Short mmCIF file of C-alpha atoms in Angstrom, two decimals:
data_model
loop_
_atom_site.label_atom_id
_atom_site.label_comp_id
_atom_site.label_asym_id
_atom_site.label_seq_id
_atom_site.Cartn_x
_atom_site.Cartn_y
_atom_site.Cartn_z
CA MET A 115 -15.10 118.73 -30.83
CA ALA A 116 -17.27 116.24 -29.08
CA VAL A 117 -19.48 115.89 -31.99
CA GLY A 118 -16.60 114.99 -34.25
CA LEU A 119 -15.29 112.23 -31.82
CA ILE A 120 -18.73 110.87 -31.54
CA ASP A 121 -19.07 110.78 -35.27
CA ASP A 122 -15.73 109.16 -35.63
CA PHE A 123 -16.68 106.43 -33.04
CA ARG A 124 -20.04 105.88 -34.67
CA ARG A 125 -18.24 105.27 -38.12
CA LEU A 126 -15.62 103.00 -36.65
CA ALA A 127 -18.23 101.16 -34.67
CA VAL A 128 -20.17 100.55 -37.98
CA GLU A 129 -17.02 99.63 -39.96
CA GLU A 130 -15.83 97.03 -37.19
CA PRO A 131 -18.50 96.48 -34.67
CA ASP A 132 -16.63 93.48 -33.12
CA ARG A 133 -13.42 95.28 -32.47
CA VAL A 134 -12.73 95.90 -28.80
CA ALA A 135 -13.63 99.37 -27.67
CA LEU A 136 -13.17 98.98 -23.86
CA GLU A 137 -11.68 96.55 -21.33
CA GLU A 138 -12.45 96.90 -17.74
CA VAL A 139 -9.36 96.60 -15.59
CA ASP A 140 -11.36 95.15 -12.67
CA GLY A 141 -12.74 91.78 -13.95
CA GLY A 142 -11.28 92.09 -17.51
CA ARG A 143 -14.61 92.35 -19.24
CA ARG A 144 -14.29 93.43 -22.82
CA PHE A 145 -16.78 95.36 -24.74
CA ASP A 146 -16.86 95.84 -28.55
CA ARG A 147 -17.59 98.90 -30.34
CA GLY A 148 -20.93 97.61 -31.78
CA ALA A 149 -22.16 96.95 -28.18
CA VAL A 150 -21.12 100.42 -26.69
CA LEU A 151 -22.76 102.09 -29.83
CA ALA A 152 -25.93 100.18 -29.28
CA GLU A 153 -26.07 100.97 -25.56
CA ALA A 154 -25.18 104.64 -26.37
CA GLU A 155 -28.16 104.75 -28.78
CA ARG A 156 -30.50 103.15 -26.27
CA LEU A 157 -29.53 105.63 -23.77
CA ALA A 158 -29.86 108.53 -26.20
CA GLY A 159 -33.54 107.55 -26.69
CA VAL A 160 -33.95 107.51 -22.95
CA LEU A 161 -32.35 111.15 -22.65
CA ASP A 162 -34.67 112.29 -25.44
CA GLU A 163 -37.72 111.14 -23.42
CA ILE A 164 -36.80 112.66 -20.02
CA ALA A 165 -34.46 115.65 -20.65
CA PRO A 166 -35.13 118.65 -22.92
CA GLU A 167 -32.48 119.53 -25.69
CA GLY A 168 -29.78 121.69 -24.06
CA ALA A 169 -30.36 120.14 -20.73
CA THR A 170 -27.36 119.72 -18.32
CA VAL A 171 -27.20 115.98 -17.23
CA LEU A 172 -25.34 114.64 -14.23
CA LEU A 173 -23.68 111.37 -15.07
CA ARG A 174 -22.82 109.65 -11.99
CA GLY A 175 -21.46 106.12 -11.71
CA PRO A 176 -18.52 103.84 -11.80
CA GLY A 177 -16.30 103.92 -14.94
CA GLY A 178 -16.65 101.18 -17.49
CA ALA A 179 -18.61 100.47 -20.56
CA GLY A 180 -21.85 101.84 -19.37
CA PHE A 181 -20.36 105.12 -18.25
CA TRP A 182 -18.65 105.53 -21.75
CA ALA A 183 -21.96 104.70 -23.48
CA ALA A 184 -23.96 107.23 -21.39
CA LEU A 185 -21.13 109.88 -22.16
CA LEU A 186 -21.56 109.31 -25.89
CA ALA A 187 -25.41 109.41 -25.60
CA GLY A 188 -25.13 112.66 -23.52
CA PHE A 189 -22.71 114.52 -26.06
CA GLY A 190 -24.34 112.81 -29.14
CA THR A 191 -27.69 114.30 -28.19
CA GLY A 192 -26.24 117.68 -27.61
CA ARG A 193 -26.71 117.80 -23.93
CA ARG A 194 -24.18 119.22 -21.30
CA LEU A 195 -22.75 116.59 -19.08
CA ILE A 196 -21.45 116.75 -15.70
CA PRO A 197 -19.63 113.55 -15.19
CA LEU A 198 -18.95 112.44 -11.42
CA VAL A 199 -17.39 109.36 -10.01
CA PRO A 200 -19.42 107.69 -7.19
CA ASP A 201 -17.02 108.85 -4.34
CA ALA A 202 -16.70 112.46 -5.50
CA VAL A 203 -19.83 113.80 -3.87
CA GLU A 204 -22.47 112.40 -1.62
CA ILE A 205 -25.96 113.03 -2.82
#
């Protein structure tokens, strides 16, 4: 299911890269599809360098465009993700 959602987002980002994908409630910043996809692809490259295929990756950070880009990168590269919000666990 995740692969299909990522493929759909990638297709939509290519078709309409300037369309808003995310708007952060705090601060009101908007991120278009093209920017989120570009960041996801950059992060996917980083994951390919540092984490083996099939690895489980801890995704810890505040919500927002960066978090969603990382989520797309992780699932898009076939890795398992454990998303955590910063206040959930003290590491």
